[in-house]
C-alpha positions as YAML, in Angstrom:
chain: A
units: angstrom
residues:
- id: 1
  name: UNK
  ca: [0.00, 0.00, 0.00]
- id: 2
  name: UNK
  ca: [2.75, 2.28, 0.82]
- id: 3
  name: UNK
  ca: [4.37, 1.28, -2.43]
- id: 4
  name: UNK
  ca: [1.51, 2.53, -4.65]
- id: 5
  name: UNK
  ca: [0.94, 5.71, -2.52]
- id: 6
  name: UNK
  ca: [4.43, 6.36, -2.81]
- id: 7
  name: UNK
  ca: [4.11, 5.98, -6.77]
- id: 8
  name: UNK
  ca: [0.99, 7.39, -7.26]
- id: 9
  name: UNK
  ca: [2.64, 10.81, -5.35]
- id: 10
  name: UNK
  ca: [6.09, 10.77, -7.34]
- id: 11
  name: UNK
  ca: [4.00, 9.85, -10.92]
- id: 12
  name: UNK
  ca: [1.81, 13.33, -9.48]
- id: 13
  name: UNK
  ca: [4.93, 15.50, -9.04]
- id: 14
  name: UNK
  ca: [6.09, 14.47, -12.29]
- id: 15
  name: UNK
  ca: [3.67, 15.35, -13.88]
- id: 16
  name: UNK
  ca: [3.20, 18.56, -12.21]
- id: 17
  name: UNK
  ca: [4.88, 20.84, -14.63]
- id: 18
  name: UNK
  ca: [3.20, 19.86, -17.63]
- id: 19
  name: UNK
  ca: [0.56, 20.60, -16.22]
- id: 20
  name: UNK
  ca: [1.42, 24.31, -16.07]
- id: 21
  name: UNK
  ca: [2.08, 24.26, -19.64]
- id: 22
  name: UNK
  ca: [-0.71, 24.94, -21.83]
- id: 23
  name: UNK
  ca: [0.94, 27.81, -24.55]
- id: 24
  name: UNK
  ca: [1.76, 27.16, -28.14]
- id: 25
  name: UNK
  ca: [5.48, 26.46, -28.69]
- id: 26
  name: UNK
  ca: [7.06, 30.10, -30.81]
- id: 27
  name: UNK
  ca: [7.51, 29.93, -34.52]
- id: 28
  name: UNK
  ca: [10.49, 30.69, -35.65]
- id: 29
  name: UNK
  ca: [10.39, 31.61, -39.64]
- id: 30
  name: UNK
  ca: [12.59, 33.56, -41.68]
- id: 31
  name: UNK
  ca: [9.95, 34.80, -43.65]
- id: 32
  name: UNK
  ca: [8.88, 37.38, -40.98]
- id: 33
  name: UNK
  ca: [8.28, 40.85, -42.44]
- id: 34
  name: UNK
  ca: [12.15, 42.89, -42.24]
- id: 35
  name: UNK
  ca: [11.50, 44.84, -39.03]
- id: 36
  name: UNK
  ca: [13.83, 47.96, -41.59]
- id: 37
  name: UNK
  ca: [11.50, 47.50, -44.98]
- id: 38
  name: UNK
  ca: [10.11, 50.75, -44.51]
- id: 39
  name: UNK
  ca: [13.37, 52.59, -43.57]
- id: 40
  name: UNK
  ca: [14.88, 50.80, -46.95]
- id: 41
  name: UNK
  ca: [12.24, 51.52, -49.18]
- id: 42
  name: UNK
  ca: [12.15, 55.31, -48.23]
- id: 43
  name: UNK
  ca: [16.22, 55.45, -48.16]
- id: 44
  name: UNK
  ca: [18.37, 57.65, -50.50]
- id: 45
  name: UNK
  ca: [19.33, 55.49, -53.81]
- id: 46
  name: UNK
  ca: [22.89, 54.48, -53.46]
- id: 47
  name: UNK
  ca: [25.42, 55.95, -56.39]
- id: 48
  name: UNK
  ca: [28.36, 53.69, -56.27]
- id: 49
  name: UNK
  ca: [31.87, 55.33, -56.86]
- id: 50
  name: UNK
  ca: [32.66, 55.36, -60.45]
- id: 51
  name: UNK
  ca: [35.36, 52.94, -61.99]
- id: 52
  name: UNK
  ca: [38.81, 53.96, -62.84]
- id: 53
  name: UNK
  ca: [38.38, 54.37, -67.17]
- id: 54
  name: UNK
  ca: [42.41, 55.43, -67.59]
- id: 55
  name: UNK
  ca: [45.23, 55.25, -65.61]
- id: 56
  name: UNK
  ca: [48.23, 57.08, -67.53]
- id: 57
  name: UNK
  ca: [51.50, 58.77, -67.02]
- id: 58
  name: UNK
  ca: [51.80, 61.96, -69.27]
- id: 59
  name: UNK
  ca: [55.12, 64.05, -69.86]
- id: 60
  name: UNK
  ca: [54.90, 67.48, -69.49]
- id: 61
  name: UNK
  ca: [56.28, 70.77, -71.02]
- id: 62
  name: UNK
  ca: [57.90, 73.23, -69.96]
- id: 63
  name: UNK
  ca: [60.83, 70.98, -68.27]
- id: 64
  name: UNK
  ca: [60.00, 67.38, -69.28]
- id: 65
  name: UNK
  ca: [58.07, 67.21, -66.10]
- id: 66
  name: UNK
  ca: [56.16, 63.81, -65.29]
- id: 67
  name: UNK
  ca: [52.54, 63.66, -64.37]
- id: 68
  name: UNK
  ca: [50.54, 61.30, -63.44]
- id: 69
  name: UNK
  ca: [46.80, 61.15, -63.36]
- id: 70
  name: UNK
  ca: [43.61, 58.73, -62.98]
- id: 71
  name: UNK
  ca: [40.82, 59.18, -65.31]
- id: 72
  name: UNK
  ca: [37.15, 58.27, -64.23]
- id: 73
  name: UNK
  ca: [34.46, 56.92, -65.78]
- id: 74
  name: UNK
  ca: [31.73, 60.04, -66.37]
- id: 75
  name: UNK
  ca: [34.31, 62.22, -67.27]
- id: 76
  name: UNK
  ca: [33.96, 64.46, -63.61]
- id: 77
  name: UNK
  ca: [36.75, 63.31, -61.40]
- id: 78
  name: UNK
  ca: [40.44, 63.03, -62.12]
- id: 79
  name: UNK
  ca: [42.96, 62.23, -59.28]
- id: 80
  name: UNK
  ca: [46.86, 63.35, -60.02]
- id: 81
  name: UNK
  ca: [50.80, 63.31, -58.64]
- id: 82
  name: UNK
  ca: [53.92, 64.73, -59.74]
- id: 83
  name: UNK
  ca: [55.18, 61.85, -57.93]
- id: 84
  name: UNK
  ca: [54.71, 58.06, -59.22]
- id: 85
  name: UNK
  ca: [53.26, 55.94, -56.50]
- id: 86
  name: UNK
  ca: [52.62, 59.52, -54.41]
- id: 87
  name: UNK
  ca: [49.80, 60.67, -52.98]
- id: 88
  name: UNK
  ca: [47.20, 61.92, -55.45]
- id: 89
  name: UNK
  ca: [45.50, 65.26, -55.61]
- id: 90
  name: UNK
  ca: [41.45, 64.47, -56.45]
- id: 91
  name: UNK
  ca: [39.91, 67.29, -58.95]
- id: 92
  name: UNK
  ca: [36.39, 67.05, -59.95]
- id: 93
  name: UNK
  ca: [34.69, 68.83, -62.84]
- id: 94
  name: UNK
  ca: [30.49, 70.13, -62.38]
- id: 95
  name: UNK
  ca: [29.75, 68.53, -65.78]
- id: 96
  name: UNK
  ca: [31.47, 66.62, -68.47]
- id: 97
  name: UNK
  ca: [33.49, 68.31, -70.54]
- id: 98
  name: UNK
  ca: [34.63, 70.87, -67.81]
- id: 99
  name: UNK
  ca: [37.62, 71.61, -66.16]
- id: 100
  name: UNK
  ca: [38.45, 69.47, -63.00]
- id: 101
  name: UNK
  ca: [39.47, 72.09, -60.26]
- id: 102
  name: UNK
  ca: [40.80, 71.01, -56.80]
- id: 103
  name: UNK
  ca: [41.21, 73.45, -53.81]
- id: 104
  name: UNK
  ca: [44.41, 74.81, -53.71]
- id: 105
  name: UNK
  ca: [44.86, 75.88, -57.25]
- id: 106
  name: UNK
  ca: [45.22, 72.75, -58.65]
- id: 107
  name: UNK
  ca: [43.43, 72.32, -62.23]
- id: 108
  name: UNK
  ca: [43.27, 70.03, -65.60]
- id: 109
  name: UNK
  ca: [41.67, 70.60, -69.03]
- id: 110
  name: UNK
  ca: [41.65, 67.83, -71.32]
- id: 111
  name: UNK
  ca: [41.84, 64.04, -71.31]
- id: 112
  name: UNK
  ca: [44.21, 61.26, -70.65]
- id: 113
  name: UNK
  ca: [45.56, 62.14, -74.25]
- id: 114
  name: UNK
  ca: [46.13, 65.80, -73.51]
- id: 115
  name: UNK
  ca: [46.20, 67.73, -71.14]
- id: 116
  name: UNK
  ca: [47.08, 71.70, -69.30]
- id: 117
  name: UNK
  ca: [48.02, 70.76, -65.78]
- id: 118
  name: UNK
  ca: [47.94, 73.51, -63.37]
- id: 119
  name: UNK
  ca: [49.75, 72.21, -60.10]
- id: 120
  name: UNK
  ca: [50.73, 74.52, -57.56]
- id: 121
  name: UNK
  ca: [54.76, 74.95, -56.95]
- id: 122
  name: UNK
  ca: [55.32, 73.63, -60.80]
- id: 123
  name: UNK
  ca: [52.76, 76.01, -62.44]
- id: 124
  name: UNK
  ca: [50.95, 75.36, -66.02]
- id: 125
  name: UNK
  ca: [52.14, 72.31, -67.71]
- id: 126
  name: UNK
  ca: [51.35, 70.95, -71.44]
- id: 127
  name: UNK
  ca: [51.16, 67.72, -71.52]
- id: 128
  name: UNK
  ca: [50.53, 64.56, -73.59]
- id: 129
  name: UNK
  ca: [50.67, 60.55, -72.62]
...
């Protein structure tokens, strides 16, 4: 008798916490709605940074000079050195076709064929690649 109250009581307890379970196990699914769709539909198109179109070295008159430049695709940003490998200057033009002007007095009219460099320190340079 003992024996069966004594199962009866431990077969009670164990089943004591299921008995305080009565929710729905949580979904998980990857198909929820993107808690930042709104945010990304409203959000700025992105421009990405145009490729490099020409990468040349062009010598330059007066003084046989060296200058080297990297042409971008669109035609409105140019990056040049007097230096190989230095740091480059970036110049940007407001429309095709235009000169690319950098702070500093830095300016270039032309294309990676030909070009009037204006770099401060070395002054107005001709110059063809």
């Amino acid at each position: 008798m003992k024996m069966r109250l004594f199962t009866a009581a431990a077969a009670a307890i164990a089943l004591l916490p299921l008995a305080a379970c009565d929710h729905k196990p949580e979904v998980v699914d990857s198909r929820d709605p993107d808690p930042m769709a709104e945010q990304l539909k409203n959000a700025p198109k992105v421009e990405l940074p145009p490729a490099i179109k020409a990468t040349v070295s062009m010598r330059c008159q007066p003084g046989n000079a060296l200058v080297f430049a990297d042409f971008f695709e669109g035609d409105k940003i140019v990056a040049i050195t007097a230096v190989k490998d230095g740091p480059k200057t970036r110049l940007t033009a407001p429309a095709a076709g235009e000169p690319f002007t950098a702070d500093g007095g830095y300016k270039l009219v032309g294309n990676s064929k030909s070009a009037t460099v204006t770099i401060p320190g070395k002054g107005t340079l001709t110059c063809k690649s």
